[in-house]
mmCIF file of C-alpha atoms in Angstrom:
data_model
loop_
_atom_site.group_PDB
_atom_site.id
_atom_site.type_symbol
_atom_site.label_atom_id
_atom_site.label_comp_id
_atom_site.label_asym_id
_atom_site.label_seq_id
_atom_site.Cartn_x
_atom_site.Cartn_y
_atom_site.Cartn_z
ATOM 1 C CA MET A 1 73.405 65.818 101.650
ATOM 2 C CA GLU A 2 69.988 67.289 102.385
ATOM 3 C CA LEU A 3 69.722 71.028 102.800
ATOM 4 C CA PRO A 4 68.389 72.415 106.089
ATOM 5 C CA VAL A 5 65.429 73.984 104.261
ATOM 6 C CA THR A 6 64.050 72.672 101.018
ATOM 7 C CA ASN A 7 63.414 75.108 98.218
ATOM 8 C CA SER A 8 61.278 72.817 96.158
ATOM 9 C CA PRO A 9 58.753 74.769 94.123
ATOM 10 C CA SER A 10 56.290 71.947 94.275
ATOM 11 C CA SER A 11 54.760 72.919 97.556
ATOM 12 C CA GLU A 12 51.066 73.488 97.278
ATOM 13 C CA ALA A 13 50.730 75.807 100.242
ATOM 14 C CA LYS A 14 50.892 79.528 99.640
ATOM 15 C CA PRO A 15 53.014 81.001 102.436
ATOM 16 C CA SER A 16 51.681 83.837 104.524
ATOM 17 C CA MET A 17 53.753 86.935 105.252
ATOM 18 C CA GLY A 18 53.915 85.838 108.894
ATOM 19 C CA SER A 19 55.388 82.428 108.028
ATOM 20 C CA MET A 20 57.931 84.086 105.733
ATOM 21 C CA LEU A 21 59.022 86.520 108.433
ATOM 22 C CA ARG A 22 59.486 83.583 110.811
ATOM 23 C CA ASN A 23 62.071 82.145 108.435
ATOM 24 C CA ARG A 24 65.345 82.349 110.353
ATOM 25 C CA PHE A 25 67.344 83.168 107.248
ATOM 26 C CA ILE A 26 65.063 86.044 106.186
ATOM 27 C CA GLN A 27 65.151 87.489 109.713
ATOM 28 C CA ALA A 28 68.946 87.426 109.825
ATOM 29 C CA ILE A 29 69.623 88.585 106.263
ATOM 30 C CA LEU A 30 67.189 91.512 106.560
ATOM 31 C CA SER A 31 68.588 92.578 109.947
ATOM 32 C CA ALA A 32 72.161 92.397 108.662
ATOM 33 C CA GLY A 33 71.046 94.234 105.512
ATOM 34 C CA VAL A 34 69.701 97.148 107.554
ATOM 35 C CA PHE A 35 73.030 97.655 109.347
ATOM 36 C CA MET A 36 74.990 97.165 106.141
ATOM 37 C CA GLN A 37 72.872 99.728 104.267
ATOM 38 C CA ILE A 38 73.340 102.266 107.073
ATOM 39 C CA GLY A 39 77.090 101.723 106.828
ATOM 40 C CA ILE A 40 77.152 101.976 103.028
ATOM 41 C CA TRP A 41 75.064 105.152 102.794
ATOM 42 C CA VAL A 42 76.903 106.928 105.623
ATOM 43 C CA ARG A 43 80.218 105.908 104.033
ATOM 44 C CA ASN A 44 79.265 107.015 100.522
ATOM 45 C CA PHE A 45 77.913 110.429 101.493
ATOM 46 C CA ALA A 46 80.525 111.124 104.162
ATOM 47 C CA VAL A 47 83.275 110.384 101.618
ATOM 48 C CA LEU A 48 81.562 112.430 98.906
ATOM 49 C CA LEU A 49 80.955 115.479 101.109
ATOM 50 C CA PHE A 50 84.415 115.213 102.673
ATOM 51 C CA VAL A 51 86.077 115.181 99.233
ATOM 52 C CA VAL A 52 83.970 118.177 98.145
ATOM 53 C CA GLU A 53 85.017 119.984 101.329
ATOM 54 C CA MET A 54 88.730 119.173 100.995
ATOM 55 C CA THR A 55 88.973 120.013 97.266
ATOM 56 C CA ASP A 56 86.574 122.981 97.115
ATOM 57 C CA GLY A 57 84.309 120.984 94.805
ATOM 58 C CA ASP A 58 86.967 119.844 92.328
ATOM 59 C CA ALA A 59 85.066 117.904 89.635
ATOM 60 C CA LEU A 60 87.867 115.403 88.996
ATOM 61 C CA ALA A 61 88.205 114.507 92.667
ATOM 62 C CA VAL A 62 84.442 114.134 93.044
ATOM 63 C CA SER A 63 84.283 111.902 89.949
ATOM 64 C CA LEU A 64 86.975 109.663 91.460
ATOM 65 C CA VAL A 65 84.521 108.850 94.262
ATOM 66 C CA SER A 66 82.167 107.328 91.677
ATOM 67 C CA VAL A 67 85.082 105.510 90.044
ATOM 68 C CA ALA A 68 85.999 103.987 93.415
ATOM 69 C CA GLU A 69 82.377 102.846 93.861
ATOM 70 C CA PHE A 70 81.690 101.426 90.388
ATOM 71 C CA ALA A 71 85.039 100.267 88.971
ATOM 72 C CA PRO A 72 85.183 97.141 91.186
ATOM 73 C CA ILE A 73 81.869 95.987 89.681
ATOM 74 C CA PHE A 74 83.535 95.559 86.289
ATOM 75 C CA VAL A 75 86.827 94.176 87.551
ATOM 76 C CA PHE A 76 85.734 91.942 90.423
ATOM 77 C CA SER A 77 82.069 91.006 89.883
ATOM 78 C CA PHE A 78 82.725 87.839 87.849
ATOM 79 C CA ILE A 79 85.787 86.918 89.919
ATOM 80 C CA GLY A 80 83.832 87.480 93.145
ATOM 81 C CA GLY A 81 80.945 85.399 91.827
ATOM 82 C CA ALA A 82 83.301 82.530 90.955
ATOM 83 C CA PHE A 83 84.832 82.563 94.425
ATOM 84 C CA ALA A 84 81.349 82.804 95.976
ATOM 85 C CA ASP A 85 80.514 79.513 94.252
ATOM 86 C CA ARG A 86 83.756 78.038 95.608
ATOM 87 C CA TRP A 87 83.558 79.253 99.201
ATOM 88 C CA LYS A 88 81.010 78.765 101.971
ATOM 89 C CA PRO A 89 78.535 81.656 101.569
ATOM 90 C CA LYS A 90 77.832 82.479 105.218
ATOM 91 C CA ARG A 91 81.516 82.525 106.123
ATOM 92 C CA THR A 92 82.285 84.614 103.023
ATOM 93 C CA MET A 93 79.726 87.276 103.981
ATOM 94 C CA VAL A 94 80.918 87.458 107.599
ATOM 95 C CA ILE A 95 84.584 87.730 106.549
ATOM 96 C CA CYS A 96 83.769 90.420 103.959
ATOM 97 C CA ASP A 97 81.968 92.537 106.576
ATOM 98 C CA LEU A 98 84.869 92.117 109.018
ATOM 99 C CA LEU A 99 87.422 93.082 106.354
ATOM 100 C CA SER A 100 85.304 96.125 105.415
ATOM 101 C CA ALA A 101 85.273 97.186 109.073
ATOM 102 C CA ILE A 102 89.048 96.716 109.316
ATOM 103 C CA SER A 103 89.631 98.760 106.149
ATOM 104 C CA ILE A 104 87.484 101.589 107.544
ATOM 105 C CA PHE A 105 89.417 101.467 110.842
ATOM 106 C CA VAL A 106 92.715 101.754 108.952
ATOM 107 C CA ILE A 107 91.340 104.764 107.078
ATOM 108 C CA MET A 108 90.349 106.376 110.389
ATOM 109 C CA LEU A 109 93.973 106.048 111.549
ATOM 110 C CA THR A 110 95.219 107.402 108.222
ATOM 111 C CA LEU A 111 92.930 110.422 108.485
ATOM 112 C CA LEU A 112 94.264 111.133 111.962
ATOM 113 C CA TYR A 113 97.951 110.703 111.166
ATOM 114 C CA GLY A 114 98.360 110.720 107.395
ATOM 115 C CA SER A 115 96.964 111.923 104.090
ATOM 116 C CA TRP A 116 93.237 112.505 103.621
ATOM 117 C CA GLN A 117 93.403 111.112 100.043
ATOM 118 C CA ALA A 118 93.415 107.627 101.551
ATOM 119 C CA ILE A 119 89.639 108.084 101.962
ATOM 120 C CA PHE A 120 89.249 106.838 98.384
ATOM 121 C CA PHE A 121 90.792 103.553 99.455
ATOM 122 C CA ALA A 122 87.991 102.872 101.956
ATOM 123 C CA THR A 123 85.316 103.134 99.287
ATOM 124 C CA PHE A 124 87.337 101.090 96.818
ATOM 125 C CA VAL A 125 88.072 98.226 99.220
ATOM 126 C CA SER A 126 84.476 98.026 100.492
ATOM 127 C CA ALA A 127 83.196 98.024 96.912
ATOM 128 C CA ILE A 128 85.550 95.140 96.053
ATOM 129 C CA LEU A 129 84.433 93.134 99.073
ATOM 130 C CA SER A 130 80.771 93.652 98.182
ATOM 131 C CA GLN A 131 81.440 91.828 94.870
ATOM 132 C CA PHE A 132 82.245 88.719 96.938
ATOM 133 C CA SER A 133 79.518 89.226 99.540
ATOM 134 C CA GLN A 134 76.541 90.003 97.281
ATOM 135 C CA PRO A 135 76.614 86.782 95.204
ATOM 136 C CA SER A 136 77.040 84.828 98.446
ATOM 137 C CA SER A 137 73.781 86.333 99.737
ATOM 138 C CA MET A 138 72.071 85.196 96.507
ATOM 139 C CA LYS A 139 73.452 81.705 97.097
ATOM 140 C CA LEU A 140 72.035 81.706 100.613
ATOM 141 C CA PHE A 141 68.614 82.689 99.268
ATOM 142 C CA LYS A 142 68.812 79.671 96.952
ATOM 143 C CA LEU A 143 69.826 77.378 99.820
ATOM 144 C CA HIS A 144 67.625 78.485 102.693
ATOM 145 C CA VAL A 145 64.424 80.009 101.298
ATOM 146 C CA PRO A 146 61.700 77.609 100.106
ATOM 147 C CA GLY A 147 60.798 78.071 96.454
ATOM 148 C CA GLU A 148 57.290 79.282 97.234
ATOM 149 C CA GLN A 149 58.725 81.989 99.553
ATOM 150 C CA MET A 150 61.624 83.111 97.354
ATOM 151 C CA GLN A 151 59.822 85.806 95.376
ATOM 152 C CA ALA A 152 58.135 87.215 98.499
ATOM 153 C CA GLY A 153 61.502 87.210 100.280
ATOM 154 C CA MET A 154 63.041 89.118 97.382
ATOM 155 C CA ALA A 155 60.134 91.578 97.550
ATOM 156 C CA LEU A 156 60.757 92.180 101.245
ATOM 157 C CA PHE A 157 64.477 92.663 100.640
ATOM 158 C CA GLN A 158 63.798 95.038 97.735
ATOM 159 C CA THR A 159 61.397 97.096 99.878
ATOM 160 C CA MET A 160 64.161 97.538 102.438
ATOM 161 C CA MET A 161 66.481 98.735 99.658
ATOM 162 C CA ALA A 162 63.802 101.192 98.484
ATOM 163 C CA VAL A 163 63.550 102.640 101.995
ATOM 164 C CA PHE A 164 67.283 103.312 102.008
ATOM 165 C CA MET A 165 67.146 104.823 98.525
ATOM 166 C CA ILE A 166 65.046 107.561 100.154
ATOM 167 C CA LEU A 167 66.495 107.717 103.671
ATOM 168 C CA GLY A 168 70.121 106.825 102.857
ATOM 169 C CA PRO A 169 71.190 110.187 101.365
ATOM 170 C CA ILE A 170 69.411 112.045 104.185
ATOM 171 C CA LEU A 171 71.054 109.867 106.848
ATOM 172 C CA GLY A 172 74.518 110.051 105.290
ATOM 173 C CA THR A 173 74.381 113.838 104.908
ATOM 174 C CA PHE A 174 73.023 114.326 108.448
ATOM 175 C CA VAL A 175 75.723 112.195 110.080
ATOM 176 C CA PHE A 176 78.561 113.978 108.246
ATOM 177 C CA GLU A 177 77.237 117.478 108.894
ATOM 178 C CA GLN A 178 76.394 116.891 112.563
ATOM 179 C CA LEU A 179 79.566 114.985 113.409
ATOM 180 C CA ASN A 180 82.664 114.872 111.187
ATOM 181 C CA ILE A 181 84.483 112.479 108.882
ATOM 182 C CA HIS A 182 86.160 110.656 111.783
ATOM 183 C CA TRP A 183 82.916 109.928 113.635
ATOM 184 C CA SER A 184 81.200 109.094 110.352
ATOM 185 C CA MET A 185 83.844 106.472 109.580
ATOM 186 C CA GLY A 186 83.541 105.183 113.160
ATOM 187 C CA ILE A 187 79.803 104.661 112.650
ATOM 188 C CA VAL A 188 80.471 102.901 109.340
ATOM 189 C CA CYS A 189 82.986 100.588 111.019
ATOM 190 C CA ALA A 190 80.470 99.781 113.792
ATOM 191 C CA MET A 191 77.684 99.060 111.285
ATOM 192 C CA PHE A 192 79.829 96.535 109.387
ATOM 193 C CA LEU A 193 80.814 94.832 112.647
ATOM 194 C CA ILE A 194 77.174 94.582 113.769
ATOM 195 C CA SER A 195 76.200 93.242 110.345
ATOM 196 C CA ALA A 196 78.886 90.545 110.661
ATOM 197 C CA ALA A 197 77.621 89.652 114.140
ATOM 198 C CA VAL A 198 74.025 89.323 112.915
ATOM 199 C CA LEU A 199 75.117 87.154 109.982
ATOM 200 C CA THR A 200 76.519 84.621 112.453
ATOM 201 C CA LEU A 201 72.867 83.863 113.335
ATOM 202 C CA LEU A 202 72.308 82.403 109.856
ATOM 203 C CA PRO A 203 71.951 78.622 109.548
ATOM 204 C CA PRO A 204 75.427 77.060 109.407
ATOM 205 C CA ASP A 205 77.110 76.466 106.081
ATOM 206 C CA ARG A 206 76.708 72.898 104.958
ATOM 207 C CA ASP A 207 79.833 70.746 104.864
ATOM 208 C CA GLU A 208 80.029 69.932 101.191
ATOM 209 C CA GLU A 209 82.963 68.107 99.707
ATOM 210 C CA LYS A 210 83.779 69.380 96.245
ATOM 211 C CA ILE A 211 84.693 66.487 93.973
ATOM 212 C CA ASP A 212 86.501 68.701 91.453
ATOM 213 C CA LYS A 213 89.185 69.777 93.929
ATOM 214 C CA GLY A 214 91.822 70.256 91.242
ATOM 215 C CA THR A 215 89.766 72.753 89.238
ATOM 216 C CA SER A 216 91.380 76.198 89.010
ATOM 217 C CA ILE A 217 89.417 79.406 89.507
ATOM 218 C CA TRP A 218 89.950 80.286 85.827
ATOM 219 C CA THR A 219 88.521 76.944 84.753
ATOM 220 C CA GLU A 220 85.493 77.509 86.978
ATOM 221 C CA MET A 221 85.016 80.982 85.487
ATOM 222 C CA LYS A 222 85.061 79.451 81.992
ATOM 223 C CA MET A 223 82.532 76.869 83.176
ATOM 224 C CA GLY A 224 80.342 79.735 84.359
ATOM 225 C CA LEU A 225 80.456 81.401 80.938
ATOM 226 C CA ASP A 226 79.656 78.112 79.217
ATOM 227 C CA TYR A 227 76.804 77.540 81.656
ATOM 228 C CA VAL A 228 75.180 80.874 80.801
ATOM 229 C CA LEU A 229 75.722 80.509 77.040
ATOM 230 C CA HIS A 230 74.159 77.032 76.970
ATOM 231 C CA ARG A 231 71.031 77.935 78.939
ATOM 232 C CA LYS A 232 68.473 79.664 76.761
ATOM 233 C CA ALA A 233 66.662 81.293 79.677
ATOM 234 C CA LEU A 234 69.862 82.938 80.952
ATOM 235 C CA VAL A 235 70.817 84.106 77.441
ATOM 236 C CA ALA A 236 67.352 85.682 77.091
ATOM 237 C CA LEU A 237 67.656 87.294 80.522
ATOM 238 C CA GLY A 238 71.130 88.580 79.612
ATOM 239 C CA GLY A 239 69.711 90.219 76.487
ATOM 240 C CA SER A 240 67.068 91.953 78.608
ATOM 241 C CA PHE A 241 69.767 93.042 81.072
ATOM 242 C CA LEU A 242 71.833 94.498 78.249
ATOM 243 C CA ALA A 243 68.894 96.403 76.744
ATOM 244 C CA ALA A 244 67.757 97.736 80.145
ATOM 245 C CA GLY A 245 71.294 98.924 80.949
ATOM 246 C CA LEU A 246 71.515 100.735 77.611
ATOM 247 C CA GLY A 247 68.103 102.351 78.214
ATOM 248 C CA ILE A 248 68.841 103.530 81.750
ATOM 249 C CA GLY A 249 72.292 104.831 80.796
ATOM 250 C CA VAL A 250 70.896 107.053 78.029
ATOM 251 C CA ILE A 251 68.774 109.108 80.451
ATOM 252 C CA HIS A 252 70.697 108.626 83.703
ATOM 253 C CA THR A 253 72.216 112.116 83.692
ATOM 254 C CA LEU A 254 69.564 113.962 81.648
ATOM 255 C CA ALA A 255 66.723 114.354 84.169
ATOM 256 C CA VAL A 256 67.883 117.836 85.127
ATOM 257 C CA PHE A 257 67.411 118.947 81.497
ATOM 258 C CA LEU A 258 63.785 117.787 81.597
ATOM 259 C CA ILE A 259 63.280 120.285 84.409
ATOM 260 C CA THR A 260 65.327 123.202 83.109
ATOM 261 C CA GLU A 261 64.942 122.960 79.310
ATOM 262 C CA GLN A 262 61.725 121.089 78.589
ATOM 263 C CA LEU A 263 59.634 122.330 81.515
ATOM 264 C CA GLY A 264 61.407 125.664 81.984
ATOM 265 C CA LEU A 265 61.577 125.307 85.773
ATOM 266 C CA PRO A 266 64.403 125.913 88.269
ATOM 267 C CA LYS A 267 66.704 122.916 88.655
ATOM 268 C CA GLY A 268 65.696 122.644 92.328
ATOM 269 C CA ASN A 269 62.469 121.000 91.181
ATOM 270 C CA LEU A 270 64.515 117.916 90.286
ATOM 271 C CA GLN A 271 64.253 116.845 93.938
ATOM 272 C CA TRP A 272 60.494 116.319 93.510
ATOM 273 C CA LEU A 273 61.102 113.817 90.718
ATOM 274 C CA PHE A 274 63.447 111.859 92.980
ATOM 275 C CA ALA A 275 60.992 112.080 95.873
ATOM 276 C CA ALA A 276 58.093 110.836 93.718
ATOM 277 C CA ASN A 277 60.205 107.966 92.401
ATOM 278 C CA GLY A 278 61.389 106.938 95.864
ATOM 279 C CA ALA A 279 57.962 107.122 97.489
ATOM 280 C CA ALA A 280 56.443 105.108 94.642
ATOM 281 C CA MET A 281 59.190 102.490 95.018
ATOM 282 C CA LEU A 282 58.136 102.004 98.640
ATOM 283 C CA VAL A 283 54.519 101.473 97.613
ATOM 284 C CA GLY A 284 55.608 99.215 94.750
ATOM 285 C CA GLY A 285 57.718 97.119 97.084
ATOM 286 C CA GLY A 286 54.756 96.631 99.400
ATOM 287 C CA LEU A 287 52.446 95.677 96.532
ATOM 288 C CA SER A 288 55.065 93.271 95.202
ATOM 289 C CA MET A 289 55.127 91.505 98.570
ATOM 290 C CA VAL A 290 51.338 91.143 98.539
ATOM 291 C CA PHE A 291 51.124 89.797 94.981
ATOM 292 C CA SER A 292 54.531 88.100 94.755
ATOM 293 C CA ASN A 293 53.160 84.549 94.923
ATOM 294 C CA LYS A 294 50.442 85.216 92.349
ATOM 295 C CA VAL A 295 52.580 86.539 89.482
ATOM 296 C CA ALA A 296 55.347 84.713 87.603
ATOM 297 C CA PRO A 297 58.766 86.439 87.891
ATOM 298 C CA GLN A 298 59.064 86.868 84.107
ATOM 299 C CA THR A 299 55.706 88.676 84.151
ATOM 300 C CA LEU A 300 57.015 91.024 86.849
ATOM 301 C CA VAL A 301 60.040 91.802 84.665
ATOM 302 C CA LEU A 302 57.886 92.249 81.566
ATOM 303 C CA TRP A 303 55.511 94.699 83.252
ATOM 304 C CA GLY A 304 58.410 96.543 84.868
ATOM 305 C CA MET A 305 60.151 97.050 81.527
ATOM 306 C CA LEU A 306 56.921 97.892 79.681
ATOM 307 C CA VAL A 307 55.823 100.525 82.196
ATOM 308 C CA THR A 308 59.340 101.972 82.389
ATOM 309 C CA GLY A 309 59.504 102.237 78.587
ATOM 310 C CA ILE A 310 56.079 103.922 78.392
ATOM 311 C CA GLY A 311 56.903 106.277 81.255
ATOM 312 C CA VAL A 312 60.258 107.291 79.761
ATOM 313 C CA SER A 313 58.645 107.885 76.355
ATOM 314 C CA ILE A 314 55.920 110.150 77.801
ATOM 315 C CA MET A 315 58.448 112.060 79.931
ATOM 316 C CA GLY A 316 60.458 112.744 76.790
ATOM 317 C CA PHE A 317 57.543 114.639 75.214
ATOM 318 C CA SER A 318 55.822 116.001 78.338
ATOM 319 C CA GLU A 319 55.759 119.757 78.824
ATOM 320 C CA MET A 320 53.644 119.589 81.994
ATOM 321 C CA PHE A 321 55.315 119.160 85.350
ATOM 322 C CA TRP A 322 52.458 117.113 86.855
ATOM 323 C CA LEU A 323 52.591 114.629 83.953
ATOM 324 C CA THR A 324 56.360 114.243 84.204
ATOM 325 C CA LEU A 325 56.004 113.770 87.970
ATOM 326 C CA ALA A 326 53.262 111.160 87.461
ATOM 327 C CA MET A 327 55.401 109.199 84.990
ATOM 328 C CA GLU A 328 58.365 109.269 87.363
ATOM 329 C CA ALA A 329 56.098 107.900 90.105
ATOM 330 C CA MET A 330 54.708 105.225 87.774
ATOM 331 C CA ILE A 331 58.224 104.073 86.911
ATOM 332 C CA GLY A 332 59.113 103.947 90.606
ATOM 333 C CA LEU A 333 55.950 101.954 91.349
ATOM 334 C CA PHE A 334 56.948 99.161 88.955
ATOM 335 C CA MET A 335 60.719 99.267 89.529
ATOM 336 C CA PRO A 336 60.619 96.869 92.535
ATOM 337 C CA ALA A 337 58.655 94.362 90.425
ATOM 338 C CA LEU A 338 61.364 94.551 87.761
ATOM 339 C CA GLN A 339 64.200 94.026 90.239
ATOM 340 C CA ILE A 340 62.396 91.310 92.199
ATOM 341 C CA GLY A 341 61.507 89.441 89.011
ATOM 342 C CA ILE A 342 65.095 89.586 87.720
ATOM 343 C CA ASN A 343 66.599 88.270 90.973
ATOM 344 C CA THR A 344 63.972 85.531 91.243
ATOM 345 C CA LEU A 345 64.543 84.464 87.629
ATOM 346 C CA ILE A 346 68.297 84.231 88.211
ATOM 347 C CA LEU A 347 67.723 81.977 91.218
ATOM 348 C CA ASN A 348 65.002 79.891 89.576
ATOM 349 C CA LYS A 349 66.943 79.329 86.339
ATOM 350 C CA THR A 350 70.327 78.671 87.969
ATOM 351 C CA GLU A 351 71.406 75.733 90.052
ATOM 352 C CA GLU A 352 72.992 76.513 93.393
ATOM 353 C CA SER A 353 76.587 75.717 92.380
ATOM 354 C CA PHE A 354 76.521 78.374 89.618
ATOM 355 C CA VAL A 355 74.554 81.216 91.291
ATOM 356 C CA GLY A 356 77.633 83.331 92.059
ATOM 357 C CA ARG A 357 79.084 83.123 88.554
ATOM 358 C CA VAL A 358 75.770 83.775 86.805
ATOM 359 C CA ASN A 359 75.217 86.829 89.009
ATOM 360 C CA GLY A 360 78.815 87.892 88.346
ATOM 361 C CA ILE A 361 78.257 87.750 84.574
ATOM 362 C CA LEU A 362 74.868 89.470 84.365
ATOM 363 C CA THR A 363 75.585 92.336 86.793
ATOM 364 C CA PRO A 364 78.619 93.801 84.944
ATOM 365 C CA MET A 365 76.762 93.265 81.663
ATOM 366 C CA PHE A 366 74.043 95.620 82.908
ATOM 367 C CA MET A 367 76.490 98.107 84.418
ATOM 368 C CA GLY A 368 78.744 98.080 81.368
ATOM 369 C CA ALA A 369 75.841 98.796 79.032
ATOM 370 C CA MET A 370 74.722 101.621 81.303
ATOM 371 C CA VAL A 371 78.181 103.218 81.371
ATOM 372 C CA VAL A 372 78.480 102.997 77.569
ATOM 373 C CA THR A 373 75.268 104.935 76.951
ATOM 374 C CA MET A 374 75.950 107.327 79.843
ATOM 375 C CA SER A 375 79.153 108.316 78.039
ATOM 376 C CA VAL A 376 77.296 109.158 74.808
ATOM 377 C CA SER A 377 74.034 110.545 76.261
ATOM 378 C CA GLY A 378 75.248 114.132 75.951
ATOM 379 C CA PHE A 379 76.165 113.569 72.310
ATOM 380 C CA LEU A 380 72.735 112.019 71.619
ATOM 381 C CA LYS A 381 70.980 114.948 73.292
ATOM 382 C CA ASP A 382 72.899 117.473 71.195
ATOM 383 C CA SER A 383 72.458 115.476 67.985
ATOM 384 C CA LEU A 384 68.838 114.347 68.281
ATOM 385 C CA SER A 385 67.194 116.586 70.927
ATOM 386 C CA LEU A 386 66.238 115.749 74.497
ATOM 387 C CA SER A 387 62.834 114.326 73.530
ATOM 388 C CA TRP A 388 64.184 111.900 70.948
ATOM 389 C CA THR A 389 66.993 110.821 73.258
ATOM 390 C CA TYR A 390 64.288 109.759 75.713
ATOM 391 C CA GLN A 391 62.557 107.865 72.899
ATOM 392 C CA CYS A 392 65.810 105.992 72.225
ATOM 393 C CA SER A 393 65.854 104.988 75.874
ATOM 394 C CA ALA A 394 62.219 103.842 75.720
ATOM 395 C CA ALA A 395 63.005 101.775 72.611
ATOM 396 C CA MET A 396 65.732 99.931 74.530
ATOM 397 C CA PHE A 397 63.181 98.769 77.116
ATOM 398 C CA LEU A 398 60.878 97.517 74.364
ATOM 399 C CA ILE A 399 63.822 95.606 72.863
ATOM 400 C CA GLY A 400 64.447 94.169 76.321
ATOM 401 C CA ILE A 401 60.868 92.836 76.334
ATOM 402 C CA VAL A 402 61.492 91.132 72.975
ATOM 403 C CA PHE A 403 64.505 89.343 74.496
ATOM 404 C CA LEU A 404 62.416 88.352 77.518
ATOM 405 C CA LEU A 405 59.454 86.792 75.696
ATOM 406 C CA PRO A 406 61.159 83.441 74.916
ATOM 407 C CA ILE A 407 61.474 82.763 78.663
ATOM 408 C CA TYR A 408 57.727 82.012 78.710
ATOM 409 C CA ARG A 409 58.258 78.908 76.587
ATOM 410 C CA ILE A 410 61.779 77.880 77.653
ATOM 411 C CA LYS A 411 61.903 74.885 79.976
ATOM 412 C CA ASP A 412 65.580 74.518 80.770
ATOM 413 C CA PRO A 413 66.298 71.346 82.743
ATOM 414 C CA VAL A 414 68.298 71.886 85.919
ATOM 415 C CA PRO A 415 70.911 69.157 86.322
ATOM 416 C CA VAL A 416 71.471 67.940 89.840
ATOM 417 C CA ALA A 417 75.198 68.649 90.090
ATOM 418 C CA VAL A 418 77.024 69.530 86.907
ATOM 419 C CA GLU A 419 80.372 70.148 88.587
ATOM 420 C CA ALA A 420 80.294 66.898 90.459
ATOM 421 C CA GLN A 421 79.949 64.696 87.383
#
């Protein structure tokens, strides 16, 4: 059956930003994304601040908020990706948003009449549902965005995410402090419902009869693993993912020590590093949209990892605040290119029937590597010094580039329908 919009990369015409924004799918997915991001950021910060308030800043309780947010990535990412390949993507996303809204509504009732600890459940359930929804959105990109618009569409989506990286914490904190946890959860519930309503404007799911009807979900998960292992481009990309996760995890919690120990400044100056990174990400997202059709996705990833590695290395030795700030901004400037290139490569190197499972394998690989090095970063800092810990992180990004280089000469054929044979 023909798809409603072809994504053939053979088109000669270079799409303008106006033609891309007229794409019905991009309009709907970006609009729904705005409401979903508002809901997610208000939820995350309302829950965090509420737990701090109820426990007088108990460290264990606060850490459980992060566990509720990140644990589902490890447990449900691959499973969610497998089901995303099995189910109709538009319907999956709408149902996930509706279930998230229902879970938030139940928590509102629990807060009114029961125990406040149930607030953890809201974050946990929404995080689980996002592991089914996110790979479905990647599938829809593959189905409904022409190949020559895909990278620009990813750039636009990534720019929106960068905006919320800056505004999200401000918005979430403002809503909780001005209203209360009950109104905050009410706003979250409304945002998920609006997102679901907007997603109904997407082109309808195609009616596709799966020939392998007797295949179990576990068999399809095994097929997904085999698919990744037998495609050289995805193995190379997985190696880069693993190295990048290890590199980011090493320094994820150490930025405050750059300020207090290496630069000898009050820890409050850490906010300027975050501000410089966020502002640069906005600029980088805009530049990525402008140049997205002129640069190969693997080149975007390569430059993103190279600049990040150089920036991290210089920050590790810098004893000048302006230089550290400049490197943080430089990393932020190239971070959208890195993320856009990775997502585009996944879509370009994966056929539509495997997008969910490939995404479900690579995402926890990155997160798992990051958690591993986050858990030992303090030990590395005490054993090696802060500067050399940063050099270890920079080395991981250079190793990631080594894994990436073979993609330039890999020409993996994309079979028409592996599962239907």
